[in-house]
Amino acid sequence: MSDINDLRNKMDEVTLKMIELLKTRTDIAKEIGEVKKNIGKGVTDEAREDSLRGKVISLCEDIGLNETIATKFLNFLLNESIKVQSTNKQTHLSVFLKAKSLEEQGKKIIHMEVGEPDFLPPKIVKNALEEVFDKGFLKYGQAKGMPAFREALAKYVSKTFNVNINHENIIVSPGARFSIFTAITTLLNPGDEMIVIEPAWPAYKDCALNSGIKVRTINTTFEDKWEPSLDQIKKTINSNTKMIVLNYPNNPTGKILDEKLQDSIIELARKNDLYVLSDEIYSQYAKTNWKSILSYNYEKSIVTQSFSKSHAMTGFRIGYGIADSKIIEKMAKLQALCLTNVSEPIQYIAMKALEEDISDNTNTVQNRLDVLAQKASEMGLEFVIPDGAMYLFARINQQGFDGVQFANSTLEKGLAVAPGEGFGDYKNFIRLSACQDEKVLIEGMNILSNVMSENQ
Ligand code: PMP
């Protein structure tokens, strides 16, 4: 008996020591955070993390400790450092909220920061809004979505992407955002790793951090035309890696992966048993050859789709996830816990919207993107011509350019743009969205041009 008490006392002692060390580590992380802020450095430093990871692994070899457990523990520590160092970063969303409050004060703002088409949802949506009350879609429903809607979505997806999907593979969610959240949160565990290719929509990273999952970033560059390196992805995968996130056509760059590279990434995922979360909400706006991840028939893929961009229904908050039925079941459990079910009237309206031809939206967005690109190159902005989506991710080649300061200056002049650093370590970039009428876009670009020359 006394033996076990001795051991327990020792265990307590070690645990308390670890807590004290955690306090010391957190204080140092805070200090480093201050220094990084002062020198304008981003929070995450992959090279530093890699070097520490290497040291931990070699220590594990020396002392005979399981490396997977040790690196999971390291991931917890690294995420804690990220949390204490993260200051309120300006993203497209914070600029949008600032712009909205300026509008409330009566200021006119051109919105080129947000990915929200200015055109209306399909006409059929208006009728559906009126008819849904009489149809009686007014009660609680199933967590995965209305059976008729899931059936309709399965047909739509099968036809649009030339695949074979049935209703069991569909979960209806309030926007693609929520399917992304439930997929990351339910499929991965704290300490697991998820690969994100940057620049990227920030929510993937934020969802992971929220769930104690370590994000490993693959930084792509303007010089490489935003092409990720397969080799780099390979090198990043270890026994804790559980998911890779893809988003093509990409927000913010408009990039579409070369088919061979995409094939190789999926093959790599298969070999390493990784989930592939493919956010395909801009598929309607692909300008060049694009292939859905669904076409690989990979049982660990999760595809997210939305009515927000394709049907201009951002405010309806409706999207869906497509995956193996076992994955859908897991996601549905969390969804039931969080919201019971997606509002049935909204599901009914979206189901009706599926009947409408939306090819005009594609033409509108593509023309606008062309106009925006033309104007941007006349102004000397540097960008890779987008293969799709609704954005230009442009570099402004000015000494000491800071996207956040720049976004604040243009906002004062009535133009909202998204600072590049909301999408990763891209301080001298801004994202411009082509979601306004061509005349408005030109007006916005003229404001941009004025602010650029004032800054010179
Ligand atoms: N994924 C990407 C890449 C996005 O850009 C956005 C919205 N800007 C979303 C998901 C969220 O879409 P939803 O409105 O369907 O939640």
mmCIF file of C-alpha atoms and ligand atoms in Angstrom, residues 92 114-116 173-178 180 200-201 203-204 247 249-252 279-282 304-309 313-315 317-320 390-391 423 431, ligand 1:
data_model
loop_
_atom_site.group_PDB
_atom_site.id
_atom_site.type_symbol
_atom_site.label_atom_id
_atom_site.label_comp_id
_atom_site.label_asym_id
_atom_site.label_seq_id
_atom_site.Cartn_x
_atom_site.Cartn_y
_atom_site.Cartn_z
ATOM 1 C CA HIS A 92 -11.252 40.507 -44.587
ATOM 2 C CA VAL A 114 -15.782 40.516 -49.028
ATOM 3 C CA GLY A 115 -16.765 37.564 -51.185
ATOM 4 C CA GLU A 116 -20.423 38.379 -51.514
ATOM 5 C CA SER A 173 -25.330 22.663 -42.877
ATOM 6 C CA PRO A 174 -25.795 26.374 -42.179
ATOM 7 C CA GLY A 175 -23.192 27.450 -44.756
ATOM 8 C CA ALA A 176 -20.145 25.484 -45.879
ATOM 9 C CA ARG A 177 -18.412 27.032 -42.874
ATOM 10 C CA PHE A 178 -20.281 24.787 -40.469
ATOM 11 C CA ILE A 180 -15.864 22.597 -42.319
ATOM 12 C CA ALA A 200 -5.881 30.203 -47.349
ATOM 13 C CA TRP A 201 -9.267 31.236 -46.056
ATOM 14 C CA ALA A 203 -11.285 29.539 -40.870
ATOM 15 C CA TYR A 204 -9.517 26.206 -41.510
ATOM 16 C CA ASN A 247 -9.519 24.700 -51.625
ATOM 17 C CA PRO A 249 -10.564 27.233 -57.099
ATOM 18 C CA ASN A 250 -8.795 29.015 -54.295
ATOM 19 C CA ASN A 251 -9.727 31.893 -52.073
ATOM 20 C CA PRO A 252 -7.769 34.229 -52.233
ATOM 21 C CA ASP A 279 -13.659 23.071 -49.920
ATOM 22 C CA GLU A 280 -15.156 23.445 -53.387
ATOM 23 C CA ILE A 281 -17.519 26.353 -52.884
ATOM 24 C CA TYR A 282 -16.036 28.238 -55.862
ATOM 25 C CA THR A 304 -17.914 21.179 -48.875
ATOM 26 C CA GLN A 305 -20.301 23.126 -51.054
ATOM 27 C CA SER A 306 -22.497 26.150 -50.553
ATOM 28 C CA PHE A 307 -25.320 28.232 -51.985
ATOM 29 C CA SER A 308 -23.514 31.391 -50.829
ATOM 30 C CA LYS A 309 -21.410 32.082 -53.908
ATOM 31 C CA MET A 313 -27.437 33.281 -51.121
ATOM 32 C CA THR A 314 -24.874 34.310 -48.487
ATOM 33 C CA GLY A 315 -27.519 35.597 -46.064
ATOM 34 C CA ARG A 317 -26.673 30.482 -44.482
ATOM 35 C CA ILE A 318 -26.999 27.251 -46.358
ATOM 36 C CA GLY A 319 -24.411 24.787 -47.599
ATOM 37 C CA TYR A 320 -23.613 21.069 -47.406
ATOM 38 C CA MET A 390 -13.932 35.718 -57.501
ATOM 39 C CA TYR A 391 -10.719 37.354 -56.342
ATOM 40 C CA PHE A 423 -4.643 34.591 -45.456
ATOM 41 C CA ARG A 431 -7.205 40.633 -51.897
HETATM 42 N N1 PMP B 1 -14.949 28.497 -47.852
HETATM 43 C C1 PMP B 1 -14.359 29.514 -48.464
HETATM 44 C C2 PMP B 1 -13.104 29.261 -49.224
HETATM 45 C C3 PMP B 1 -14.909 30.799 -48.407
HETATM 46 O O1 PMP B 1 -14.308 31.799 -49.049
HETATM 47 C C4 PMP B 1 -16.106 31.008 -47.666
HETATM 48 C C5 PMP B 1 -16.761 32.351 -47.534
HETATM 49 N N2 PMP B 1 -16.084 33.436 -47.889
HETATM 50 C C6 PMP B 1 -16.692 29.907 -47.052
HETATM 51 C C7 PMP B 1 -16.087 28.668 -47.155
HETATM 52 C C8 PMP B 1 -17.936 30.029 -46.255
HETATM 53 O O2 PMP B 1 -19.072 29.869 -47.018
HETATM 54 P P1 PMP B 1 -20.525 29.810 -46.420
HETATM 55 O O3 PMP B 1 -21.143 31.154 -46.631
HETATM 56 O O4 PMP B 1 -21.201 28.744 -47.202
HETATM 57 O O5 PMP B 1 -20.421 29.451 -44.973
#
